[in-house]
Coordinates of C-alpha atoms in Angstrom, one line a residue:
Chain A
X270 CA 3.5 28.3 -20.5
X271 CA 5.5 29.2 -17.2
X272 CA 1.8 29.9 -15.8
X273 CA 0.9 26.9 -16.5
X274 CA 3.5 25.0 -15.1
X275 CA 3.3 26.8 -12.0
X276 CA -0.2 25.5 -11.5
X277 CA 0.7 22.3 -11.9
X278 CA 3.4 22.6 -9.3
X279 CA 0.8 24.2 -6.9
X280 CA -1.6 21.5 -7.8
X281 CA 1.3 18.7 -7.3
X282 CA 2.4 20.1 -3.9
X283 CA -1.5 20.5 -2.9
X284 CA -1.8 16.7 -2.9
X285 CA 1.4 16.2 -1.6
X286 CA 0.2 18.9 1.3
X287 CA -3.1 17.0 1.9
X288 CA -1.5 13.5 2.2
X289 CA 1.3 14.3 4.7
X290 CA 0.0 17.5 7.0
X291 CA -4.1 15.8 8.4
X292 CA -1.4 12.6 9.4
X293 CA 1.1 14.5 11.2
X294 CA -1.5 16.5 12.8
X295 CA -2.9 13.2 13.9
X296 CA 0.0 12.0 15.3
X297 CA 0.6 15.2 16.9
X298 CA -2.5 15.3 19.0
X299 CA -4.3 11.8 18.8
X300 CA -4.2 10.3 22.6
X301 CA -4.7 6.2 23.0
X302 CA -8.6 5.8 22.2
X303 CA -10.0 4.1 25.3
X304 CA -10.6 0.3 24.7
X305 CA -14.0 -1.3 24.7
X306 CA -14.5 -4.6 23.9
X307 CA -17.2 -7.1 23.2
X308 CA -17.1 -10.4 23.7
X309 CA -19.9 -13.2 24.0
X310 CA -20.1 -15.8 26.5
X311 CA -20.4 -19.4 26.4
X312 CA -21.6 -19.6 29.8
X313 CA -24.3 -17.1 29.9
X314 CA -24.8 -17.3 26.4
X315 CA -25.0 -13.5 26.2
X316 CA -22.5 -10.6 25.8
X317 CA -19.8 -9.2 28.1
X318 CA -18.3 -6.0 27.9
X319 CA -14.8 -4.7 28.8
X320 CA -14.5 -1.1 28.6
X321 CA -11.2 0.8 30.0
X322 CA -11.6 3.4 32.0
X323 CA -9.3 6.2 33.5
X324 CA -7.1 8.7 31.9
X325 CA -4.4 7.0 30.3
X326 CA -1.7 9.6 30.1
X327 CA -2.3 10.7 34.1
X328 CA -3.6 7.6 35.8
X329 CA -3.1 3.9 35.5
X330 CA -6.2 2.8 33.2
X331 CA -8.4 -0.3 34.4
X332 CA -10.8 -2.3 32.8
X333 CA -13.8 -2.2 34.3
X334 CA -16.6 -5.8 32.9
X335 CA -20.3 -5.1 32.5
X336 CA -23.3 -7.1 31.5
X337 CA -25.4 -5.6 28.4
X338 CA -27.8 -4.5 31.1
X339 CA -24.8 -2.7 32.8
X340 CA -23.9 -4.8 36.0
X341 CA -20.8 -4.6 36.5
X342 CA -19.0 -7.7 36.8
X343 CA -15.8 -8.7 39.3
X344 CA -12.9 -9.6 37.0
X345 CA -12.8 -13.4 38.6
X346 CA -16.8 -13.5 37.1
X347 CA -15.8 -12.1 34.1
X348 CA -13.0 -14.9 33.5
X349 CA -15.6 -17.3 34.3
X350 CA -18.4 -16.5 32.0
X351 CA -15.5 -16.4 29.2
X352 CA -13.4 -19.8 29.5
X353 CA -11.9 -20.0 26.4
X354 CA -10.6 -16.5 26.7
X355 CA -8.9 -17.2 30.3
X356 CA -8.2 -21.2 30.2
X357 CA -4.8 -20.5 31.4
X358 CA -5.4 -18.1 34.5
X359 CA -8.8 -19.9 35.4
X360 CA -6.9 -23.3 35.5
X361 CA -3.9 -21.6 37.6
X362 CA -6.8 -20.5 40.0
X363 CA -8.6 -23.9 39.6
X364 CA -11.6 -21.9 38.6
X365 CA -12.2 -24.1 35.2
X366 CA -15.4 -25.9 35.1
X367 CA -15.0 -29.7 34.2
X368 CA -17.7 -29.0 31.6
X369 CA -20.0 -26.4 29.7
X370 CA -23.8 -27.1 28.6
X371 CA -23.3 -31.0 28.9
X372 CA -19.5 -30.7 26.9
X373 CA -16.5 -31.7 28.7
X374 CA -14.1 -29.2 28.6
X375 CA -11.2 -31.3 27.7
X376 CA -7.6 -29.2 26.6
X377 CA -8.4 -30.2 22.7
X378 CA -11.7 -28.3 23.2
X379 CA -10.4 -25.7 25.0
X380 CA -7.4 -25.2 22.4
X381 CA -9.5 -25.8 19.7
X382 CA -10.1 -21.7 19.1
X383 CA -10.0 -20.4 15.4
X384 CA -9.5 -16.4 15.0
X385 CA -9.1 -15.1 11.8
X386 CA -9.2 -11.6 9.7
X387 CA -11.6 -11.6 7.2
X388 CA -11.0 -8.8 4.5
X389 CA -13.0 -8.3 1.1
X390 CA -10.3 -6.4 -0.9
X391 CA -7.9 -9.0 -2.2
X392 CA -3.9 -8.7 -1.5
X393 CA -1.6 -8.5 -4.4
X394 CA 0.4 -12.0 -5.3
X395 CA 2.3 -13.6 -8.0
X396 CA -0.2 -15.9 -9.6
X397 CA 1.5 -19.2 -9.3
X398 CA 0.9 -21.5 -6.2
X399 CA 1.8 -25.0 -5.6
X400 CA -0.9 -28.0 -5.3
X401 CA -0.3 -29.9 -2.3
X402 CA -1.1 -33.7 -2.2
X403 CA -4.1 -33.4 0.2
X404 CA -4.3 -37.2 1.2
X405 CA -0.3 -37.3 2.3
X406 CA 0.9 -40.8 3.8
X407 CA 2.3 -38.8 6.3
X408 CA 0.9 -36.1 8.5
X409 CA 1.2 -32.8 7.4
X410 CA 1.7 -31.1 4.5
X411 CA 5.0 -31.1 2.2
X412 CA 5.9 -28.6 -0.9
X413 CA 5.4 -30.4 -4.3
X414 CA 8.3 -29.8 -7.3
X415 CA 5.9 -27.9 -9.2
X416 CA 3.5 -24.7 -9.7
X417 CA 0.5 -24.4 -11.1
X418 CA -0.8 -21.3 -12.7
X419 CA -4.0 -20.6 -15.4
X420 CA -3.7 -19.9 -19.0
X421 CA -6.1 -19.4 -21.6
X422 CA -5.8 -23.2 -22.0
X423 CA -6.6 -24.1 -18.6
X424 CA -4.4 -25.4 -15.7
X425 CA -0.4 -25.5 -16.5
X426 CA 2.2 -27.0 -14.3
X427 CA 5.4 -26.1 -14.0
X428 CA 8.5 -27.2 -13.0
X429 CA 10.3 -25.3 -10.5
X430 CA 13.8 -26.1 -10.9
X431 CA 13.9 -25.9 -14.5
X432 CA 10.8 -23.5 -15.4
X433 CA 9.6 -26.4 -18.2
X434 CA 6.1 -27.1 -18.1
X435 CA 4.8 -30.4 -17.3
X436 CA 2.6 -31.3 -20.1
X437 CA 1.2 -35.0 -18.7
X438 CA 0.1 -33.9 -15.5
X439 CA -1.4 -30.3 -17.1
X440 CA -3.5 -32.2 -19.3
X441 CA -4.9 -34.5 -17.2
X442 CA -5.4 -31.9 -14.6
X443 CA -7.3 -30.1 -17.4
X444 CA -9.1 -32.4 -18.4
X445 CA -10.4 -33.4 -15.1
X446 CA -11.5 -29.7 -14.7
X447 CA -13.0 -29.5 -18.2
X448 CA -14.9 -32.3 -16.8
X449 CA -17.0 -30.7 -14.3
X450 CA -17.7 -28.1 -16.7
X451 CA -15.1 -25.6 -15.8
X452 CA -13.8 -22.4 -18.6
X453 CA -10.4 -21.7 -18.9
X454 CA -9.2 -18.9 -17.7
X455 CA -9.1 -18.6 -14.2
X456 CA -10.7 -15.5 -12.7
X457 CA -9.4 -16.2 -9.5
X458 CA -7.8 -18.4 -7.7
X459 CA -8.2 -18.8 -4.1
X460 CA -6.5 -21.1 -1.3
X461 CA -3.7 -21.2 1.1
X462 CA -0.2 -21.5 -0.6
X463 CA 1.8 -22.4 3.0
X464 CA 2.7 -25.6 4.2
X465 CA 2.4 -24.1 8.0
X466 CA -1.2 -25.8 8.6
X467 CA -2.6 -28.8 9.7
X468 CA -4.0 -30.5 6.6
X469 CA -4.5 -29.0 2.8
X470 CA -7.7 -28.7 1.5
X471 CA -6.8 -27.5 -1.9
X472 CA -7.9 -24.3 -3.9
X473 CA -11.2 -22.6 -5.4
X474 CA -11.2 -21.3 -8.6
X475 CA -13.2 -18.9 -10.2
X476 CA -13.6 -19.4 -13.9
X477 CA -14.3 -17.2 -16.6
X478 CA -17.9 -17.5 -16.5
X479 CA -17.8 -16.8 -12.7
X480 CA -18.3 -20.5 -11.6
X481 CA -16.8 -21.6 -8.4
X482 CA -14.6 -25.3 -8.5
X483 CA -12.9 -26.6 -5.8
X484 CA -9.7 -28.3 -6.9
X485 CA -7.4 -30.6 -5.0
X486 CA -5.0 -33.3 -5.4
X487 CA -5.8 -36.6 -4.0
X488 CA -3.6 -39.5 -4.0
X489 CA -1.9 -37.3 -6.9
X490 CA -5.1 -38.0 -8.7
X491 CA -7.0 -34.4 -9.5
X492 CA -10.2 -34.0 -8.0
X493 CA -12.1 -31.1 -9.1
X494 CA -15.8 -30.2 -7.9
X495 CA -18.1 -27.5 -9.2
X496 CA -20.5 -25.7 -6.7
X497 CA -23.2 -24.5 -7.2
X498 CA -23.6 -20.6 -6.4
X499 CA -24.8 -17.5 -8.2
X500 CA -22.6 -15.4 -5.7
X501 CA -20.7 -12.8 -7.8
X502 CA -17.1 -13.4 -5.6
X503 CA -15.1 -10.7 -4.7
X504 CA -12.4 -12.8 -2.2
X505 CA -12.3 -15.9 -0.3
X506 CA -10.4 -16.2 2.7
X507 CA -9.9 -20.0 3.1
X508 CA -9.2 -22.0 6.7
X509 CA -7.8 -25.1 7.6
X510 CA -11.0 -26.4 9.6
X511 CA -12.8 -29.3 9.9
X512 CA -16.5 -27.3 9.5
X513 CA -15.5 -24.2 7.2
X514 CA -13.7 -24.3 3.9
X515 CA -13.9 -20.4 3.2
X516 CA -15.3 -16.9 4.2
X517 CA -16.6 -15.8 1.3
X518 CA -17.1 -12.2 0.0
X519 CA -19.8 -11.1 -2.7
X520 CA -18.9 -7.7 -4.7
X521 CA -21.6 -6.1 -2.3
X522 CA -19.2 -6.8 0.5
X523 CA -22.0 -9.3 2.0
X524 CA -20.3 -12.1 4.0
X525 CA -21.1 -16.1 3.4
X526 CA -19.4 -19.5 4.4
X527 CA -19.0 -22.0 2.5
X528 CA -19.0 -25.3 4.5
X529 CA -17.1 -28.5 4.0
X530 CA -20.9 -30.0 2.8
X531 CA -19.9 -27.7 -0.1
X532 CA -23.1 -25.6 1.2
X533 CA -22.7 -21.5 1.3
X534 CA -24.9 -20.0 3.9
X535 CA -25.1 -16.1 4.2
X536 CA -24.4 -14.6 7.3
X537 CA -26.9 -12.2 8.4
X538 CA -24.6 -9.4 9.0
X539 CA -26.2 -5.6 8.1
X540 CA -22.6 -4.0 8.2
X541 CA -21.0 -4.7 4.8
X542 CA -17.5 -3.0 5.1
X543 CA -15.6 -6.0 4.3
X544 CA -14.0 -6.1 7.6
X545 CA -14.5 -8.4 10.2
X546 CA -12.8 -10.5 12.5
X547 CA -14.1 -14.0 13.3
X548 CA -13.5 -16.2 16.0
X549 CA -15.0 -19.7 17.1
X550 CA -15.3 -22.0 19.3
X551 CA -17.3 -25.7 19.5
X552 CA -20.1 -23.8 21.0
X553 CA -20.1 -20.3 18.8
X554 CA -18.9 -18.7 15.9
X555 CA -18.6 -14.5 16.5
X556 CA -17.9 -12.1 14.1
X557 CA -16.5 -8.9 15.2
X558 CA -16.6 -5.3 12.6
X559 CA -16.9 -2.0 13.7
X560 CA -18.1 1.3 12.1
X561 CA -17.2 4.7 12.6
X562 CA -17.9 5.3 16.3
X563 CA -19.3 1.7 17.1
X564 CA -18.0 -1.7 17.5
X565 CA -20.6 -4.1 16.6
X566 CA -20.6 -8.0 17.6
X567 CA -22.4 -11.2 15.6
X568 CA -23.2 -14.3 17.2
X569 CA -23.8 -17.4 14.9
X570 CA -24.1 -21.2 16.7
X571 CA -21.7 -23.7 15.2
X572 CA -24.2 -24.2 12.6
X573 CA -24.5 -20.7 12.0
X574 CA -28.2 -19.8 12.8
X575 CA -27.8 -16.3 14.1
X576 CA -28.1 -16.3 17.9
X577 CA -27.5 -11.8 18.6
X578 CA -26.0 -9.0 18.0
X579 CA -24.6 -6.3 20.4
X580 CA -23.0 -3.0 19.3
X581 CA -21.3 -0.7 21.7
X582 CA -20.1 3.6 21.0
X583 CA -16.4 3.1 21.4
X584 CA -14.0 6.1 22.0
X585 CA -13.1 7.0 18.8
X586 CA -10.7 10.2 17.8
X587 CA -13.3 11.1 15.0
X588 CA -15.6 12.4 18.3
X589 CA -12.6 14.3 20.2
X590 CA -12.1 18.2 19.9
X591 CA -8.7 17.6 18.0
X592 CA -10.4 15.8 15.1
X593 CA -12.9 19.0 14.9
X594 CA -10.0 21.0 14.5
X595 CA -8.4 18.8 12.0
X596 CA -11.5 19.4 10.1
X597 CA -11.8 23.3 10.5
X598 CA -8.1 23.6 9.6
X599 CA -7.5 21.4 6.7
X600 CA -10.3 21.3 3.9
X601 CA -9.4 17.8 2.8
X602 CA -7.1 15.3 3.0
X603 CA -5.7 12.4 0.9
X604 CA -5.6 8.5 2.1
X605 CA -3.7 5.5 1.2
X606 CA -5.7 2.7 1.9
X607 CA -2.9 0.6 3.7
X608 CA -1.8 -2.6 1.7
X609 CA -2.2 -0.9 -1.7
X610 CA -1.7 1.9 -4.2
X611 CA -5.2 3.9 -3.9
X612 CA -5.2 7.6 -2.5
X613 CA -8.2 8.4 -2.0
X614 CA -9.2 11.8 -1.4
X615 CA -11.7 12.6 2.2
X616 CA -13.6 16.2 1.8
X617 CA -14.2 17.8 4.9
X618 CA -17.4 19.2 5.1
X619 CA -17.4 23.1 3.9
X620 CA -19.6 24.0 7.2
X621 CA -16.0 22.8 9.5
X622 CA -13.5 24.5 7.0
X623 CA -15.1 27.8 5.4
X624 CA -13.6 30.1 7.8
X625 CA -10.4 28.8 7.6
X626 CA -10.3 29.0 4.2
X627 CA -11.8 32.6 4.2
X628 CA -9.3 33.9 6.4
X629 CA -6.2 32.2 4.1
X630 CA -7.8 34.2 1.2
X631 CA -8.1 37.6 3.4
X632 CA -4.4 37.0 4.5
X633 CA -3.4 36.7 0.8
X634 CA -5.2 39.7 -0.3
X635 CA -3.5 41.3 2.6
X636 CA -0.1 40.2 1.6
X637 CA -0.6 41.1 -1.9
X638 CA -2.2 44.7 -0.9
X639 CA 0.8 45.1 0.9
X640 CA 3.1 44.4 -1.6
X641 CA 0.9 46.6 -3.6
X642 CA 0.4 44.1 -6.3
X643 CA -2.7 44.0 -8.7
X644 CA -5.3 41.7 -7.7
X645 CA -6.9 41.9 -11.0
X646 CA -4.4 40.5 -13.0
X647 CA -5.3 36.9 -14.5
X648 CA -2.5 35.0 -12.3
X649 CA -3.6 36.8 -8.9
X650 CA -7.4 36.0 -9.2
X651 CA -6.2 32.3 -10.1
X652 CA -4.3 32.0 -7.0
X653 CA -6.8 33.5 -4.7
X654 CA -9.3 30.9 -6.3
X655 CA -7.0 28.3 -5.1
X656 CA -6.5 29.4 -1.5
X657 CA -10.5 29.8 -1.5
X658 CA -10.7 26.4 -2.1
X659 CA -7.7 24.9 -0.9
X660 CA -7.1 26.9 2.0
X661 CA -4.2 26.3 4.0
X662 CA -2.7 24.3 1.4
X663 CA -3.7 26.6 -1.3
X664 CA -2.1 30.1 0.8
X665 CA 1.1 27.7 1.3
X666 CA 1.4 26.3 -2.0
X667 CA 0.7 29.5 -3.7
X668 CA 3.4 31.7 -1.2
X669 CA 5.8 28.5 -2.2
X670 CA 5.7 29.5 -5.7
X671 CA 5.7 33.1 -6.4
X672 CA 4.3 34.2 -9.5
X673 CA 6.1 37.5 -9.8
X674 CA 9.6 37.3 -11.4
Chain B
X211 CA 20.9 16.9 -36.6
X212 CA 22.2 18.3 -33.4
X213 CA 23.0 22.4 -33.9
X214 CA 26.5 23.1 -32.9
X215 CA 26.3 25.4 -30.2
X216 CA 24.4 22.3 -28.5
X217 CA 26.8 20.2 -29.2
X218 CA 29.5 22.4 -27.3
X219 CA 26.8 23.0 -24.4
X220 CA 26.7 18.9 -24.0
X221 CA 30.5 18.8 -24.0
X222 CA 30.7 21.4 -21.3
X223 CA 28.3 19.1 -19.5
X224 CA 30.3 16.0 -20.2
X225 CA 33.4 17.3 -19.0
X226 CA 31.6 17.7 -15.6
X227 CA 29.9 14.6 -15.4
X228 CA 32.1 11.9 -17.2
X229 CA 34.2 10.5 -13.8
X230 CA 30.9 10.6 -12.0
X231 CA 29.3 9.0 -14.7
X232 CA 32.1 6.5 -14.6
X233 CA 31.8 5.6 -11.5
X234 CA 28.2 5.3 -11.0
X235 CA 28.1 2.6 -14.1
X236 CA 30.9 0.5 -12.5
X237 CA 29.0 0.5 -9.3
X238 CA 25.6 0.1 -10.2
X239 CA 26.7 -2.9 -12.6
X240 CA 28.9 -4.4 -10.3
X241 CA 26.2 -4.2 -7.7
X242 CA 23.7 -6.0 -10.2
X243 CA 26.1 -8.7 -10.6
X244 CA 26.5 -9.3 -7.2
X245 CA 22.9 -9.4 -6.4
X246 CA 22.1 -11.5 -9.7
X247 CA 24.6 -13.9 -8.5
X248 CA 23.1 -13.7 -4.6
X249 CA 19.6 -14.5 -6.4
X250 CA 21.4 -17.3 -8.5
X251 CA 22.9 -18.9 -5.5
X252 CA 20.5 -18.8 -3.0
X253 CA 18.0 -20.1 -5.7
X254 CA 20.0 -23.0 -6.2
X255 CA 20.9 -23.7 -2.9
X256 CA 17.7 -23.5 -1.0
X257 CA 15.5 -26.0 -2.8
X258 CA 13.8 -24.1 -5.2
X259 CA 10.5 -25.6 -4.3
X260 CA 11.2 -23.2 -1.3
X261 CA 12.3 -20.8 -2.9
X262 CA 9.1 -20.2 -4.6
X263 CA 6.9 -20.7 -1.4
X264 CA 9.0 -18.0 0.5
X265 CA 8.8 -15.9 -2.1
X266 CA 4.7 -16.2 -2.3
X267 CA 4.3 -16.1 1.2
X268 CA 6.3 -12.9 1.3
X269 CA 9.3 -14.0 3.3
X270 CA 11.7 -13.3 0.9
X271 CA 11.6 -10.7 -2.0
X272 CA 13.4 -10.1 -5.2
X273 CA 16.0 -7.6 -5.8
X274 CA 15.5 -5.7 -2.8
X275 CA 19.3 -6.3 -1.5
X276 CA 22.0 -3.3 -1.6
X277 CA 18.8 -0.3 -1.3
X278 CA 18.1 -1.1 -5.1
X279 CA 14.7 0.8 -5.0
X280 CA 17.2 3.8 -4.3
X281 CA 19.4 3.3 -7.4
X282 CA 17.8 5.6 -10.0
X283 CA 17.7 8.0 -7.4
X284 CA 21.4 7.9 -6.2
X285 CA 22.7 8.0 -10.1
X286 CA 20.4 10.8 -10.6
X287 CA 22.0 12.7 -7.7
X288 CA 25.8 11.5 -8.6
X289 CA 25.1 13.1 -11.8
X290 CA 22.8 15.8 -11.1
X291 CA 24.5 17.4 -8.1
X292 CA 28.5 18.1 -10.1
X293 CA 26.0 18.6 -13.2
X294 CA 24.6 21.6 -11.4
X295 CA 26.4 22.3 -8.0
X296 CA 29.4 24.4 -9.5
X297 CA 27.1 26.6 -11.9
X298 CA 24.9 27.4 -9.0
X299 CA 27.9 27.9 -6.7
X300 CA 29.7 30.2 -8.3
X301 CA 27.1 31.7 -10.8
X302 CA 28.3 30.2 -13.8
X303 CA 24.7 29.5 -15.0
X304 CA 24.0 32.7 -15.6
X305 CA 26.6 32.8 -18.8
X306 CA 24.6 29.9 -20.1
X307 CA 21.4 31.2 -20.2
X308 CA 22.3 34.3 -21.3
X309 CA 24.0 32.5 -24.7
X310 CA 22.3 33.9 -27.5
X311 CA 19.7 30.8 -28.0
X312 CA 16.3 30.3 -26.5
X313 CA 16.4 29.6 -22.6
X314 CA 14.2 26.7 -22.8
X315 CA 16.4 24.6 -25.7
X316 CA 19.6 25.4 -23.2
X317 CA 17.3 24.1 -20.2
X318 CA 16.1 20.9 -22.0
X319 CA 19.7 20.4 -24.0
X320 CA 21.2 20.5 -20.6
X321 CA 18.6 18.3 -18.8
X322 CA 17.6 16.0 -21.5
X323 CA 21.7 15.2 -21.6
X324 CA 21.7 14.5 -18.1
X325 CA 18.7 12.3 -18.1
X326 CA 20.1 10.2 -20.9
X327 CA 23.1 10.1 -19.1
X328 CA 21.4 8.8 -15.7
X329 CA 19.8 5.8 -18.2
X330 CA 23.5 5.2 -19.7
X331 CA 24.9 4.4 -16.1
X332 CA 21.5 2.6 -15.0
X333 CA 21.1 0.5 -18.7
X334 CA 23.9 -2.2 -17.7
X335 CA 22.2 -2.8 -13.9
X336 CA 19.2 -3.1 -15.4
X337 CA 19.8 -5.1 -18.1
X338 CA 21.2 -7.5 -15.6
X339 CA 18.4 -7.5 -13.7
X340 CA 15.9 -8.2 -16.5
X341 CA 18.3 -11.1 -17.9
X342 CA 18.3 -12.8 -14.2
X343 CA 14.7 -12.3 -14.1
X344 CA 13.8 -13.4 -17.3
X345 CA 16.1 -16.5 -17.1
X346 CA 15.2 -17.5 -14.0
X347 CA 11.6 -17.4 -13.4
X348 CA 8.1 -17.0 -15.4
X349 CA 6.3 -14.4 -16.5
X350 CA 3.8 -14.1 -12.7
X351 CA 7.3 -13.6 -10.7
X352 CA 9.1 -11.5 -13.4
X353 CA 5.8 -9.0 -14.6
X354 CA 4.7 -7.8 -10.9
X355 CA 8.6 -7.5 -10.1
X356 CA 9.3 -5.1 -12.8
X357 CA 5.7 -3.3 -12.2
X358 CA 7.0 -2.7 -8.7
X359 CA 10.5 -1.2 -9.8
X360 CA 8.8 0.8 -12.6
X361 CA 8.1 3.6 -9.7
X362 CA 11.3 3.5 -8.4
X363 CA 12.6 4.0 -12.1
X364 CA 10.6 7.1 -12.2
X365 CA 11.8 8.4 -8.3
X366 CA 15.0 8.5 -9.9
X367 CA 13.8 10.4 -13.1
X368 CA 11.8 12.7 -10.5
X369 CA 14.4 13.4 -8.6
X370 CA 16.9 14.0 -11.4
X371 CA 14.1 16.8 -12.5
X372 CA 14.0 18.2 -9.1
X373 CA 18.0 18.7 -8.9
X374 CA 17.9 20.7 -11.7
X375 CA 14.7 22.8 -10.8
X376 CA 16.4 23.7 -7.6
X377 CA 19.8 24.3 -9.1
X378 CA 18.1 27.3 -11.4
X379 CA 16.0 28.6 -8.7
X380 CA 17.8 32.3 -7.9
X381 CA 16.4 32.7 -4.3
X382 CA 18.5 30.7 -1.6
X383 CA 15.2 30.7 0.5
X384 CA 13.1 29.2 -2.2
X385 CA 15.7 26.5 -3.0
X386 CA 15.6 25.2 0.7
X387 CA 12.1 25.0 0.5
X388 CA 12.0 23.3 -2.8
X389 CA 14.4 20.6 -1.1
X390 CA 11.7 19.9 1.3
X391 CA 8.8 20.0 -1.2
X392 CA 10.8 17.8 -3.3
X393 CA 11.7 15.4 -0.9
X394 CA 8.0 14.9 0.4
X395 CA 6.8 14.6 -3.4
X396 CA 9.6 11.8 -3.9
X397 CA 8.3 9.9 -1.3
X398 CA 5.4 8.7 -3.2
X399 CA 7.7 6.8 -5.4
X400 CA 9.0 4.9 -2.6
X401 CA 6.1 3.9 -0.7
X402 CA 5.4 -0.1 -0.3
X403 CA 2.8 -0.7 -2.2
X404 CA 3.0 -4.3 -2.3
X405 CA 4.5 -6.3 -5.6
X406 CA 2.8 -6.0 -8.5
X407 CA 0.1 -3.2 -6.7
X408 CA 1.4 0.3 -8.2
X409 CA 0.0 -0.4 -11.2
X410 CA -3.1 1.6 -10.2
X411 CA -0.8 4.5 -9.2
X412 CA 1.5 4.9 -11.9
X413 CA -1.1 8.0 -13.7
X414 CA -0.2 9.6 -10.5
X415 CA 3.5 9.0 -10.5
X416 CA 3.6 9.7 -14.2
X417 CA 1.6 13.2 -13.9
X418 CA 4.1 14.3 -10.9
X419 CA 7.0 13.0 -13.2
X420 CA 5.9 15.1 -15.9
X421 CA 5.0 18.1 -13.8
X422 CA 8.7 17.7 -12.5
X423 CA 10.0 17.7 -15.6
X424 CA 8.5 20.9 -16.6
X425 CA 9.3 23.0 -13.1
X426 CA 12.4 23.1 -14.6
X427 CA 11.0 25.6 -17.2
X428 CA 9.6 27.5 -14.1
X429 CA 12.7 28.0 -12.1
X430 CA 15.0 29.1 -15.0
X431 CA 12.8 31.9 -16.1
X432 CA 12.7 33.2 -12.6
X433 CA 16.4 32.7 -12.6
X434 CA 16.8 34.3 -16.1
X435 CA 14.6 37.1 -15.1
X436 CA 16.6 38.0 -12.1
X437 CA 13.9 37.5 -9.4
X438 CA 15.2 38.8 -5.9

């Protein structure tokens, strides 16, 4: 029993070390990567690349700007190509154009730039939501006195103060939802449950059959509309936008857009990592994502027609010598997905760490021989296997829990 | 029926820990009542709809005041340290472990006594928190909140097991190393997993708690065999 307990302690300690040691190593050796940014110019209808140059540790790092063909741009040319990003500076310099492609660049047009992070995994939430009035008499969004939730019978409104169920309101919304084909209970509810938005667009509810419904309250009356789609929805990111209700991720992390005319359009992006940074203005919509060693931008027209794609190799820790040494030292690492409770083991290639593991095993054998221990004892064989497989972690763990009395 | 010698052992432990347990009971109960009153007052003073809105948008959290997440661990320290420190510092634990009773029985009588005492100390405070939650909020709030709190409770239990494990370790060098290992292992219980998210990590935390519970056997065996 004691031997089993010892092995269990060793395994827990290896897991703990695999979580802390590689990240500590990375913090100690990692240098700030050089920035590489991709922009889309609404002026030239082409990409602009900004690359940081110079060693940020020794000298002042500077940004250099290029066209995709490699022609270097001056800072002024770069700013002129990106009037939405450099609005304030161009105005101060008196270089802001009056119009672009026949559209007057008024303050409203220039300020109407939307930026949003689109993530495929859902964040945790309480399954209670405020249903705002979507057509209020006064501008803005005001907080209702009740919250709604979904039970096996359908939608249910709960009074915030007393916790009582509002039977009449619940029945009214339930029948409106049933009339458009909603089958309780709801599988997911997506929306913006905050008053910090310009107007309310209601909620998007996925029912138990996978059907998508738009739920709103318009002048106190329920509004429910079924949205025709066969997408297996994983997550939706809702927006307060004149043209777009939400972005949708399916279970394969493919991205779609749900427009305010209830059309769902797939966005032709070939990277499905479930992370996009979206920006949009009245000329173009850009979706930026990244892979292990590159930054990729997709550009679409305001009607979501693809306009271009550009990929740029970026400075990344995984390309450095320090990262290679990390893979040589540690056979694997454990990481926690940010914001979630998933611990993921990331195994390095055995070709990288086999030598370290072998050295650890030789060291362990050397210690045993020096202390005149019998290597053929079952617990010593088990320790040897642990050291051989878990390398540095295994060696430290077996030494931490001696198998001798 | 508890054998007489175990009753004597438990009485010995009770004498060592009773005042610390009383102190822990008073403090945790008083703090939980203070925290519950604070929650009720905030809920009523602030518009209840606004309170819910802030709760759902993550601007306020329930029962995070007064470092609530560490209470179980602090109670484990409050009970575990006076229970095991005198035994270690004066090597009195030798006497206990050399009684004509099975070592495992002695060790687990001591450890289970301490664990039950920790629960008894925390129980009134936990009941105050639970009653406040259930009385004020719907299940959609109560269940994720309790799911978030469970790792903290498991962290307290694991912390207590590690105190016992470290106390039984006969070699000072290893005792020091086990303190460092225990610190890093315990950190898994206090990582911010997000409201209700911790459910997926329960199996891992439960395994760590069970291993910590068994680890007492390992060091007490070493102590009993006179490891040097």
